[in-house]
Amino acid sequence: MNAIIIFCLLSLLLVAGKIFRMALPVLQRLYLPSSVIGGGIGLLLISLFREQIPADWISAMKQLPGFLINVVFASLFLGAATPKFGQVWKLALPQLCMGQMLAWGQYVLGLGLVGLLLIPLFGVPPAFGNLLEIGFQGGHGTVGGLISSFESFNWSDGIALGYTVATIGMVLGIVIGMVLINWAHRKGYVANVRTFRDRDRFERLGVYRSQKRPDAGLQTVFCDSIDSLAWHIALIGLAILLGFGMLKGLQLLEVYCFPGYSGKRVFAGFPLFPLCMIGGLILQKFAQRAHLDRLIDHGQMQRLAGASLDFLVVSAVATIQLSVVLANWLPLLALAVAGTLWSIMMVVYVAPRLFREAWFERSIAEFGQSLGVTATGLMLLRTVDPENKTIAAESFGYKQLLHEPFMGGGLWTALALTLVFTIGWLPLWLISCGALIFWGALSLRIICLNRHREAPRRQRSHQ
């Protein structure tokens, strides 16, 4: 019965979020997703009527994101054609450098700020520094997937704080992203911007015209054998099963290799969702080898992932513990300001030198992802390049194949949280500094090559 009630309540919040977004132009201008708006409504209601709401309802809603993020990550590569590595590397290398510097910079800033300042001043735990990358790059889904890790290391407050950082990052990513777009438009860096004024009434409401509704995916099997949607859900289940098997294998391997170790084990609190992504990739590769990949449609996988993410976000935002957030508002503010300034600096100063063409289009997508996950980056990119006239969308997509398995909710994001509890913040900070230096040096090499290639062109123009 509780499952039915929770599903109905979350559905009500999602519908209410969509209605509010359609009714209030200010929410349309902010491009806030209906899931965030609905989650905000739920947060307000739960805060006002917490004593009247059964505790097991709230507890069930808190557990939901941890399950749904497995669905999102398991479906990432299912049905998607994987291009050759050389092709991806050549086009995506500068894009990957910027994405990696943004992510590693968040670790350097977050862990350094916490270890050197916030722990002495406020007594926050060392893992507080991980929240910047987890919340900004990973978002609500990543926080939900790390619930077991937070609980395994006895820091359940990190869940509420992570959801708060994710919400702050999404809002800042959209608002400051639009400010940067307007700045670039005035400077003449972009010409194809579609501002809020350029959008028709239906676009502002977030509703497709009846004659322009896109397909939600293709059916790959006859319904008299198995429903196509059920088939794709079952494949996601298999990918999750593969991930679960890998997690149990790693946990047993760790115990076998270190039988007498009595401290905190790394894989005891390791989350499932990054391994679900690997499970999905393995399943896709097997389907390609067996010539069964034609039975998997990536469009249907995207819709299943999108639906899971919407329910995930609305439940995550609605169950944020405001008391924990209010008790840590100043350290949270310091993290958010540091992370935002880092992302702005990368767009304004590094991107024009790193990218030879479409530098703003490519960097604004990275900016959106660095604060408000991939969806925000794509939304900002569509605003400055609505017809995909530049290489920004292609290079950003290729870069995701190399970036997403590790950062922003990938393997390193999950591993770093367990490492900060097991080896401490200082070794993890030094690792992050080393990684940032590596990607910074590689970026500097690309910048020098760009200047070398541009020199003959400048000489010809002067002649």
GROMACS .gro file of C-alpha atoms in nm:
model
  463
    1MET     CA    1   0.000   0.000   0.000
    2ASN     CA    2   0.283   0.241   0.085
    3ALA     CA    3   0.435   0.192  -0.263
    4ILE     CA    4   0.104   0.291  -0.425
    5ILE     CA    5   0.072   0.599  -0.206
    6ILE     CA    6   0.432   0.710  -0.272
    7PHE     CA    7   0.390   0.664  -0.648
    8CYS     CA    8   0.066   0.865  -0.647
    9LEU     CA    9   0.216   1.143  -0.434
   10LEU     CA   10   0.523   1.178  -0.655
   11SER     CA   11   0.302   1.175  -0.966
   12LEU     CA   12   0.091   1.451  -0.812
   13LEU     CA   13   0.402   1.658  -0.741
   14LEU     CA   14   0.531   1.613  -1.098
   15VAL     CA   15   0.197   1.720  -1.245
   16ALA     CA   16   0.181   2.015  -1.004
   17GLY     CA   17   0.534   2.113  -1.105
   18LYS     CA   18   0.441   2.112  -1.473
   19ILE     CA   19   0.123   2.315  -1.410
   20PHE     CA   20   0.312   2.572  -1.203
   21ARG     CA   21   0.577   2.602  -1.474
   22MET     CA   22   0.312   2.659  -1.740
   23ALA     CA   23   0.128   2.913  -1.525
   24LEU     CA   24   0.421   3.123  -1.400
   25PRO     CA   25   0.638   3.296  -1.665
   26VAL     CA   26   0.919   3.350  -1.413
   27LEU     CA   27   0.966   2.972  -1.389
   28GLN     CA   28   0.969   2.949  -1.768
   29ARG     CA   29   1.237   3.217  -1.788
   30LEU     CA   30   1.448   3.028  -1.536
   31TYR     CA   31   1.411   2.707  -1.744
   32LEU     CA   32   1.357   2.514  -1.422
   33PRO     CA   33   1.255   2.150  -1.478
   34SER     CA   34   0.910   2.051  -1.356
   35SER     CA   35   1.072   1.787  -1.134
   36VAL     CA   36   1.262   2.054  -0.939
   37ILE     CA   37   0.952   2.270  -0.907
   38GLY     CA   38   0.742   1.973  -0.796
   39GLY     CA   39   1.013   1.870  -0.554
   40GLY     CA   40   1.013   2.222  -0.409
   41ILE     CA   41   0.638   2.201  -0.358
   42GLY     CA   42   0.681   1.866  -0.186
   43LEU     CA   43   0.961   2.005   0.034
   44LEU     CA   44   0.735   2.289   0.144
   45LEU     CA   45   0.444   2.056   0.222
   46ILE     CA   46   0.660   1.806   0.410
   47SER     CA   47   0.822   2.085   0.613
   48LEU     CA   48   0.482   2.231   0.709
   49PHE     CA   49   0.304   1.901   0.780
   50ARG     CA   50   0.589   1.668   0.883
   51GLU     CA   51   0.411   1.560   1.203
   52GLN     CA   52   0.096   1.464   1.011
   53ILE     CA   53   0.281   1.265   0.740
   54PRO     CA   54   0.365   0.903   0.830
   55ALA     CA   55   0.741   0.860   0.881
   56ASP     CA   56   0.751   0.545   0.664
   57TRP     CA   57   0.621   0.746   0.365
   58ILE     CA   58   0.909   0.991   0.391
   59SER     CA   59   1.155   0.706   0.449
   60ALA     CA   60   1.034   0.528   0.135
   61MET     CA   61   1.068   0.846  -0.071
   62LYS     CA   62   1.426   0.889   0.055
   63GLN     CA   63   1.520   0.540  -0.064
   64LEU     CA   64   1.372   0.581  -0.412
   65PRO     CA   65   1.658   0.786  -0.569
   66GLY     CA   66   1.909   0.519  -0.472
   67PHE     CA   67   1.721   0.267  -0.686
   68LEU     CA   68   1.625   0.490  -0.978
   69ILE     CA   69   1.979   0.610  -1.044
   70ASN     CA   70   2.072   0.249  -1.125
   71VAL     CA   71   1.812   0.257  -1.405
   72VAL     CA   72   1.953   0.587  -1.539
   73PHE     CA   73   2.313   0.464  -1.552
   74ALA     CA   74   2.230   0.114  -1.676
   75SER     CA   75   2.057   0.262  -1.983
   76LEU     CA   76   2.334   0.507  -2.083
   77PHE     CA   77   2.502   0.289  -2.345
   78LEU     CA   78   2.221   0.046  -2.427
   79GLY     CA   79   2.117   0.089  -2.790
   80ALA     CA   80   2.387   0.350  -2.857
   81ALA     CA   81   2.638   0.292  -3.134
   82THR     CA   82   2.991   0.333  -3.001
   83PRO     CA   83   3.225   0.507  -3.252
   84LYS     CA   84   3.590   0.415  -3.293
   85PHE     CA   85   3.816   0.534  -3.013
   86GLY     CA   86   4.050   0.723  -3.248
   87GLN     CA   87   3.763   0.923  -3.393
   88VAL     CA   88   3.632   1.008  -3.047
   89TRP     CA   89   3.974   1.102  -2.911
   90LYS     CA   90   4.067   1.333  -3.199
   91LEU     CA   91   3.750   1.541  -3.186
   92ALA     CA   92   3.683   1.527  -2.814
   93LEU     CA   93   4.032   1.578  -2.665
   94PRO     CA   94   4.007   1.957  -2.607
   95GLN     CA   95   3.650   1.911  -2.482
   96LEU     CA   96   3.763   1.631  -2.251
   97CYS     CA   97   4.044   1.848  -2.116
   98MET     CA   98   3.803   2.121  -2.016
   99GLY     CA   99   3.555   1.878  -1.864
  100GLN     CA  100   3.828   1.705  -1.666
  101MET     CA  101   3.977   2.033  -1.542
  102LEU     CA  102   3.635   2.151  -1.429
  103ALA     CA  103   3.572   1.827  -1.240
  104TRP     CA  104   3.918   1.788  -1.084
  105GLY     CA  105   3.919   2.158  -1.000
  106GLN     CA  106   3.603   2.102  -0.797
  107TYR     CA  107   3.783   1.834  -0.597
  108VAL     CA  108   4.088   2.055  -0.546
  109LEU     CA  109   3.875   2.351  -0.436
  110GLY     CA  110   3.627   2.148  -0.233
  111LEU     CA  111   3.873   1.928  -0.046
  112GLY     CA  112   4.126   2.208  -0.003
  113LEU     CA  113   3.869   2.455   0.123
  114VAL     CA  114   3.727   2.199   0.366
  115GLY     CA  115   4.059   2.065   0.491
  116LEU     CA  116   4.232   2.399   0.533
  117LEU     CA  117   3.944   2.624   0.637
  118LEU     CA  118   3.602   2.470   0.699
  119ILE     CA  119   3.711   2.185   0.927
  120PRO     CA  120   3.898   2.421   1.165
  121LEU     CA  121   3.619   2.681   1.157
  122PHE     CA  122   3.301   2.473   1.148
  123GLY     CA  123   3.405   2.117   1.229
  124VAL     CA  124   3.253   1.970   0.910
  125PRO     CA  125   3.363   1.616   0.816
  126PRO     CA  126   3.631   1.576   0.545
  127ALA     CA  127   3.376   1.428   0.300
  128PHE     CA  128   3.208   1.769   0.293
  129GLY     CA  129   3.465   1.860   0.026
  130ASN     CA  130   3.339   1.584  -0.205
  131LEU     CA  131   2.992   1.739  -0.213
  132LEU     CA  132   3.100   2.003  -0.465
  133GLU     CA  133   3.171   1.756  -0.745
  134ILE     CA  134   2.903   1.510  -0.635
  135GLY     CA  135   2.629   1.774  -0.628
  136PHE     CA  136   2.738   2.004  -0.912
  137GLN     CA  137   2.863   1.749  -1.168
  138GLY     CA  138   2.676   1.444  -1.047
  139GLY     CA  139   2.347   1.602  -0.943
  140HIS     CA  140   2.053   1.455  -0.755
  141GLY     CA  141   2.090   1.114  -0.915
  142THR     CA  142   2.449   1.071  -0.806
  143VAL     CA  143   2.366   1.176  -0.451
  144GLY     CA  144   2.082   0.924  -0.450
  145GLY     CA  145   2.314   0.653  -0.574
  146LEU     CA  146   2.562   0.730  -0.296
  147ILE     CA  147   2.304   0.692  -0.017
  148SER     CA  148   2.447   0.355   0.082
  149SER     CA  149   2.798   0.503   0.094
  150PHE     CA  150   2.691   0.792   0.317
  151GLU     CA  151   2.509   0.554   0.548
  152SER     CA  152   2.790   0.296   0.552
  153PHE     CA  153   3.029   0.558   0.683
  154ASN     CA  154   2.778   0.701   0.933
  155TRP     CA  155   2.728   1.039   0.767
  156SER     CA  156   2.361   1.041   0.668
  157ASP     CA  157   2.358   1.423   0.684
  158GLY     CA  158   2.564   1.413   0.365
  159ILE     CA  159   2.254   1.296   0.176
  160ALA     CA  160   2.053   1.611   0.254
  161LEU     CA  161   2.359   1.832   0.198
  162GLY     CA  162   2.432   1.660  -0.134
  163TYR     CA  163   2.076   1.712  -0.257
  164THR     CA  164   2.102   2.078  -0.154
  165VAL     CA  165   2.428   2.129  -0.345
  166ALA     CA  166   2.272   1.959  -0.648
  167THR     CA  167   1.968   2.189  -0.635
  168ILE     CA  168   2.184   2.499  -0.590
  169GLY     CA  169   2.405   2.390  -0.878
  170MET     CA  170   2.113   2.333  -1.114
  171VAL     CA  171   1.963   2.675  -1.043
  172LEU     CA  172   2.301   2.855  -1.064
  173GLY     CA  173   2.393   2.667  -1.380
  174ILE     CA  174   2.079   2.785  -1.557
  175VAL     CA  175   2.072   3.144  -1.423
  176ILE     CA  176   2.443   3.223  -1.458
  177GLY     CA  177   2.458   3.027  -1.782
  178MET     CA  178   2.195   3.256  -1.934
  179VAL     CA  179   2.387   3.560  -1.805
  180LEU     CA  180   2.701   3.433  -1.979
  181ILE     CA  181   2.505   3.369  -2.298
  182ASN     CA  182   2.372   3.726  -2.301
  183TRP     CA  183   2.726   3.853  -2.237
  184ALA     CA  184   2.864   3.647  -2.527
  185HIS     CA  185   2.580   3.766  -2.752
  186ARG     CA  186   2.659   4.133  -2.677
  187LYS     CA  187   3.029   4.070  -2.739
  188GLY     CA  188   2.955   3.905  -3.073
  189TYR     CA  189   3.098   3.566  -2.976
  190VAL     CA  190   2.774   3.391  -3.078
  191ALA     CA  191   2.516   3.486  -3.338
  192ASN     CA  192   2.254   3.211  -3.333
  193VAL     CA  193   2.121   3.265  -2.983
  194ARG     CA  194   1.754   3.181  -2.925
  195THR     CA  195   1.654   3.395  -2.631
  196PHE     CA  196   1.333   3.364  -2.433
  197ARG     CA  197   1.179   3.631  -2.655
  198ASP     CA  198   1.258   3.427  -2.968
  199ARG     CA  199   1.062   3.127  -2.842
  200ASP     CA  200   0.696   3.091  -2.927
  201ARG     CA  201   0.424   3.035  -2.669
  202PHE     CA  202   0.438   2.656  -2.691
  203GLU     CA  203   0.816   2.647  -2.643
  204ARG     CA  204   0.788   2.869  -2.337
  205LEU     CA  205   0.525   2.638  -2.192
  206GLY     CA  206   0.738   2.335  -2.270
  207VAL     CA  207   0.471   2.172  -2.488
  208TYR     CA  208   0.514   2.032  -2.840
  209ARG     CA  209   0.271   2.141  -3.110
  210SER     CA  210   0.055   1.852  -3.221
  211GLN     CA  211   0.210   1.845  -3.570
  212LYS     CA  212   0.569   1.861  -3.440
  213ARG     CA  213   0.570   1.594  -3.173
  214PRO     CA  214   0.885   1.378  -3.198
  215ASP     CA  215   0.895   1.002  -3.162
  216ALA     CA  216   0.960   0.871  -2.812
  217GLY     CA  217   1.144   0.570  -2.950
  218LEU     CA  218   1.102   0.282  -3.192
  219GLN     CA  219   0.943  -0.053  -3.112
  220THR     CA  220   1.191  -0.330  -3.190
  221VAL     CA  221   0.983  -0.642  -3.112
  222PHE     CA  222   0.627  -0.750  -3.186
  223CYS     CA  223   0.392  -0.700  -2.894
  224ASP     CA  224   0.246  -1.049  -2.935
  225SER     CA  225   0.584  -1.188  -2.825
  226ILE     CA  226   0.674  -0.929  -2.561
  227ASP     CA  227   0.582  -0.564  -2.526
  228SER     CA  228   0.865  -0.348  -2.658
  229LEU     CA  229   0.874  -0.132  -2.345
  230ALA     CA  230   0.882  -0.441  -2.121
  231TRP     CA  231   1.167  -0.578  -2.332
  232HIS     CA  232   1.375  -0.266  -2.282
  233ILE     CA  233   1.300  -0.255  -1.909
  234ALA     CA  234   1.411  -0.617  -1.883
  235LEU     CA  235   1.741  -0.533  -2.056
  236ILE     CA  236   1.799  -0.256  -1.802
  237GLY     CA  237   1.733  -0.512  -1.531
  238LEU     CA  238   2.000  -0.740  -1.681
  239ALA     CA  239   2.250  -0.452  -1.687
  240ILE     CA  240   2.176  -0.382  -1.320
  241LEU     CA  241   2.220  -0.752  -1.242
  242LEU     CA  242   2.563  -0.749  -1.408
  243GLY     CA  243   2.656  -0.442  -1.204
  244PHE     CA  244   2.535  -0.608  -0.884
  245GLY     CA  245   2.744  -0.916  -0.960
  246MET     CA  246   3.053  -0.703  -1.016
  247LEU     CA  247   2.999  -0.519  -0.688
  248LYS     CA  248   2.966  -0.841  -0.490
  249GLY     CA  249   3.272  -0.978  -0.667
  250LEU     CA  250   3.479  -0.671  -0.575
  251GLN     CA  251   3.365  -0.692  -0.214
  252LEU     CA  252   3.460  -1.061  -0.191
  253LEU     CA  253   3.792  -0.994  -0.365
  254GLU     CA  254   3.878  -0.721  -0.116
  255VAL     CA  255   3.805  -0.953   0.178
  256TYR     CA  256   4.006  -1.234   0.016
  257CYS     CA  257   4.308  -1.012  -0.057
  258PHE     CA  258   4.309  -0.844   0.286
  259PRO     CA  259   4.163  -1.105   0.523
  260GLY     CA  260   4.305  -0.962   0.845
  261TYR     CA  261   4.220  -0.598   0.778
  262SER     CA  262   3.985  -0.459   1.043
  263GLY     CA  263   3.946  -0.100   0.920
  264LYS     CA  264   3.696   0.052   0.680
  265ARG     CA  265   3.686  -0.136   0.352
  266VAL     CA  266   3.665   0.060   0.027
  267PHE     CA  267   3.411  -0.161  -0.153
  268ALA     CA  268   3.194  -0.219   0.153
  269GLY     CA  269   3.037   0.122   0.094
  270PHE     CA  270   3.088   0.140  -0.282
  271PRO     CA  271   2.765   0.231  -0.467
  272LEU     CA  272   2.604   0.016  -0.733
  273PHE     CA  273   2.517   0.268  -1.005
  274PRO     CA  274   2.863   0.316  -1.172
  275LEU     CA  275   2.888  -0.061  -1.213
  276CYS     CA  276   2.538  -0.066  -1.367
  277MET     CA  277   2.678   0.163  -1.636
  278ILE     CA  278   2.957  -0.087  -1.703
  279GLY     CA  279   2.698  -0.366  -1.702
  280GLY     CA  280   2.501  -0.180  -1.968
  281LEU     CA  281   2.813  -0.132  -2.179
  282ILE     CA  282   2.900  -0.503  -2.152
  283LEU     CA  283   2.544  -0.598  -2.250
  284GLN     CA  284   2.553  -0.362  -2.549
  285LYS     CA  285   2.888  -0.501  -2.667
  286PHE     CA  286   2.755  -0.856  -2.635
  287ALA     CA  287   2.443  -0.760  -2.834
  288GLN     CA  288   2.660  -0.612  -3.109
  289ARG     CA  289   2.878  -0.924  -3.127
  290ALA     CA  290   2.568  -1.145  -3.141
  291HIS     CA  291   2.400  -0.913  -3.396
  292LEU     CA  292   2.116  -0.852  -3.152
  293ASP     CA  293   2.176  -0.479  -3.110
  294ARG     CA  294   1.897  -0.408  -3.362
  295LEU     CA  295   1.656  -0.523  -3.090
  296ILE     CA  296   1.763  -0.235  -2.863
  297ASP     CA  297   1.641   0.118  -2.936
  298HIS     CA  298   1.834   0.399  -2.768
  299GLY     CA  299   1.534   0.630  -2.795
  300GLN     CA  300   1.326   0.405  -2.569
  301MET     CA  301   1.622   0.376  -2.331
  302GLN     CA  302   1.647   0.755  -2.314
  303ARG     CA  303   1.278   0.786  -2.229
  304LEU     CA  304   1.305   0.526  -1.954
  305ALA     CA  305   1.611   0.704  -1.814
  306GLY     CA  306   1.438   1.041  -1.839
  307ALA     CA  307   1.127   0.919  -1.660
  308SER     CA  308   1.340   0.763  -1.385
  309LEU     CA  309   1.537   1.084  -1.347
  310ASP     CA  310   1.224   1.298  -1.313
  311PHE     CA  311   1.083   1.078  -1.037
  312LEU     CA  312   1.428   1.066  -0.879
  313VAL     CA  313   1.465   1.446  -0.868
  314VAL     CA  314   1.116   1.517  -0.736
  315SER     CA  315   1.159   1.265  -0.453
  316ALA     CA  316   1.513   1.386  -0.376
  317VAL     CA  317   1.424   1.756  -0.351
  318ALA     CA  318   1.104   1.691  -0.157
  319THR     CA  319   1.287   1.496   0.116
  320ILE     CA  320   1.576   1.737   0.182
  321GLN     CA  321   1.621   1.784   0.557
  322LEU     CA  322   1.609   2.161   0.599
  323SER     CA  323   1.740   2.143   0.956
  324VAL     CA  324   2.067   1.988   0.831
  325VAL     CA  325   2.095   2.246   0.555
  326LEU     CA  326   2.035   2.542   0.787
  327ALA     CA  327   2.295   2.411   1.031
  328ASN     CA  328   2.555   2.406   0.751
  329TRP     CA  329   2.448   2.700   0.535
  330LEU     CA  330   2.775   2.893   0.561
  331PRO     CA  331   3.007   2.605   0.457
  332LEU     CA  332   2.760   2.523   0.176
  333LEU     CA  333   2.772   2.884   0.060
  334ALA     CA  334   3.152   2.879   0.056
  335LEU     CA  335   3.155   2.562  -0.156
  336ALA     CA  336   2.895   2.695  -0.401
  337VAL     CA  337   3.074   3.028  -0.450
  338ALA     CA  338   3.413   2.861  -0.503
  339GLY     CA  339   3.274   2.608  -0.751
  340THR     CA  340   3.080   2.870  -0.946
  341LEU     CA  341   3.377   3.108  -0.976
  342TRP     CA  342   3.596   2.821  -1.097
  343SER     CA  343   3.349   2.734  -1.373
  344ILE     CA  344   3.310   3.098  -1.482
  345MET     CA  345   3.687   3.142  -1.498
  346MET     CA  346   3.721   2.834  -1.717
  347VAL     CA  347   3.465   2.969  -1.964
  348VAL     CA  348   3.593   3.326  -1.979
  349TYR     CA  349   3.971   3.272  -1.972
  350VAL     CA  350   4.057   2.913  -2.068
  351ALA     CA  351   3.796   2.820  -2.331
  352PRO     CA  352   3.884   3.094  -2.588
  353ARG     CA  353   4.241   2.965  -2.594
  354LEU     CA  354   4.166   2.592  -2.571
  355PHE     CA  355   3.908   2.564  -2.851
  356ARG     CA  356   4.000   2.665  -3.206
  357GLU     CA  357   3.638   2.703  -3.318
  358ALA     CA  358   3.299   2.755  -3.155
  359TRP     CA  359   3.476   2.820  -2.826
  360PHE     CA  360   3.175   2.966  -2.647
  361GLU     CA  361   2.926   2.705  -2.767
  362ARG     CA  362   3.159   2.426  -2.654
  363SER     CA  363   3.242   2.587  -2.321
  364ILE     CA  364   2.887   2.682  -2.222
  365ALA     CA  365   2.788   2.317  -2.248
  366GLU     CA  366   3.073   2.229  -2.011
  367PHE     CA  367   2.972   2.512  -1.780
  368GLY     CA  368   2.617   2.381  -1.759
  369GLN     CA  369   2.735   2.030  -1.682
  370SER     CA  370   2.989   2.150  -1.424
  371LEU     CA  371   2.712   2.312  -1.219
  372GLY     CA  372   2.389   2.142  -1.313
  373VAL     CA  373   2.462   1.803  -1.476
  374THR     CA  374   2.449   1.709  -1.845
  375ALA     CA  375   2.088   1.815  -1.905
  376THR     CA  376   2.166   2.175  -1.808
  377GLY     CA  377   2.469   2.178  -2.035
  378LEU     CA  378   2.263   2.057  -2.331
  379MET     CA  379   1.990   2.311  -2.260
  380LEU     CA  380   2.242   2.598  -2.263
  381LEU     CA  381   2.402   2.459  -2.578
  382ARG     CA  382   2.065   2.447  -2.756
  383THR     CA  383   2.016   2.812  -2.663
  384VAL     CA  384   2.337   2.926  -2.836
  385ASP     CA  385   2.340   2.667  -3.117
  386PRO     CA  386   1.976   2.569  -3.178
  387GLU     CA  387   2.036   2.422  -3.524
  388ASN     CA  388   2.366   2.245  -3.446
  389LYS     CA  389   2.559   2.458  -3.693
  390THR     CA  390   2.883   2.417  -3.498
  391ILE     CA  391   3.077   2.110  -3.386
  392ALA     CA  392   2.984   2.179  -3.023
  393ALA     CA  393   2.710   1.916  -2.987
  394GLU     CA  394   2.915   1.645  -3.158
  395SER     CA  395   3.234   1.710  -2.961
  396PHE     CA  396   3.039   1.736  -2.634
  397GLY     CA  397   2.866   1.405  -2.703
  398TYR     CA  398   3.190   1.228  -2.789
  399LYS     CA  399   3.357   1.374  -2.480
  400GLN     CA  400   3.080   1.228  -2.264
  401LEU     CA  401   3.179   0.877  -2.373
  402LEU     CA  402   3.521   0.931  -2.215
  403HIS     CA  403   3.426   1.162  -1.929
  404GLU     CA  404   3.104   1.022  -1.788
  405PRO     CA  405   3.229   0.674  -1.694
  406PHE     CA  406   3.468   0.834  -1.444
  407MET     CA  407   3.353   1.181  -1.334
  408GLY     CA  408   3.019   1.341  -1.253
  409GLY     CA  409   2.872   1.026  -1.106
  410GLY     CA  410   3.116   0.778  -1.260
  411LEU     CA  411   3.368   0.544  -1.106
  412TRP     CA  412   3.596   0.811  -0.958
  413THR     CA  413   3.307   1.003  -0.804
  414ALA     CA  414   3.199   0.688  -0.622
  415LEU     CA  415   3.550   0.579  -0.529
  416ALA     CA  416   3.655   0.924  -0.406
  417LEU     CA  417   3.376   0.928  -0.146
  418THR     CA  418   3.487   0.596  -0.002
  419LEU     CA  419   3.854   0.701  -0.014
  420VAL     CA  420   3.798   1.022   0.181
  421PHE     CA  421   3.654   0.812   0.463
  422THR     CA  422   3.929   0.547   0.447
  423ILE     CA  423   4.254   0.735   0.367
  424GLY     CA  424   4.154   1.093   0.457
  425TRP     CA  425   4.112   1.421   0.272
  426LEU     CA  426   4.481   1.513   0.232
  427PRO     CA  427   4.592   1.214   0.016
  428LEU     CA  428   4.277   1.252  -0.190
  429TRP     CA  429   4.344   1.623  -0.231
  430LEU     CA  430   4.702   1.553  -0.347
  431ILE     CA  431   4.571   1.298  -0.601
  432SER     CA  432   4.323   1.559  -0.727
  433CYS     CA  433   4.597   1.822  -0.754
  434GLY     CA  434   4.809   1.581  -0.956
  435ALA     CA  435   4.520   1.503  -1.190
  436LEU     CA  436   4.442   1.873  -1.236
  437ILE     CA  437   4.807   1.945  -1.315
  438PHE     CA  438   4.809   1.663  -1.571
  439TRP     CA  439   4.499   1.785  -1.754
  440GLY     CA  440   4.616   2.146  -1.723
  441ALA     CA  441   4.951   2.057  -1.885
  442LEU     CA  442   4.774   1.869  -2.164
  443SER     CA  443   4.547   2.170  -2.219
  444LEU     CA  444   4.849   2.401  -2.230
  445ARG     CA  445   5.000   2.176  -2.495
  446ILE     CA  446   4.684   2.204  -2.705
  447ILE     CA  447   4.681   2.584  -2.659
  448CYS     CA  448   5.043   2.607  -2.778
  449LEU     CA  449   4.960   2.393  -3.083
  450ASN     CA  450   4.662   2.616  -3.159
  451ARG     CA  451   4.884   2.924  -3.151
  452HIS     CA  452   5.139   2.754  -3.375
  453ARG     CA  453   4.868   2.668  -3.628
  454GLU     CA  454   4.720   3.017  -3.617
  455ALA     CA  455   5.052   3.194  -3.675
  456PRO     CA  456   5.073   3.129  -4.055
  457ARG     CA  457   4.711   3.238  -4.095
  458ARG     CA  458   4.783   3.567  -3.917
  459GLN     CA  459   5.091   3.624  -4.135
  460ARG     CA  460   4.886   3.572  -4.454
  461SER     CA  461   4.617   3.812  -4.331
  462HIS     CA  462   4.876   4.083  -4.263
  463GLN     CA  463   5.024   4.039  -4.612
   0.00000   0.00000   0.00000
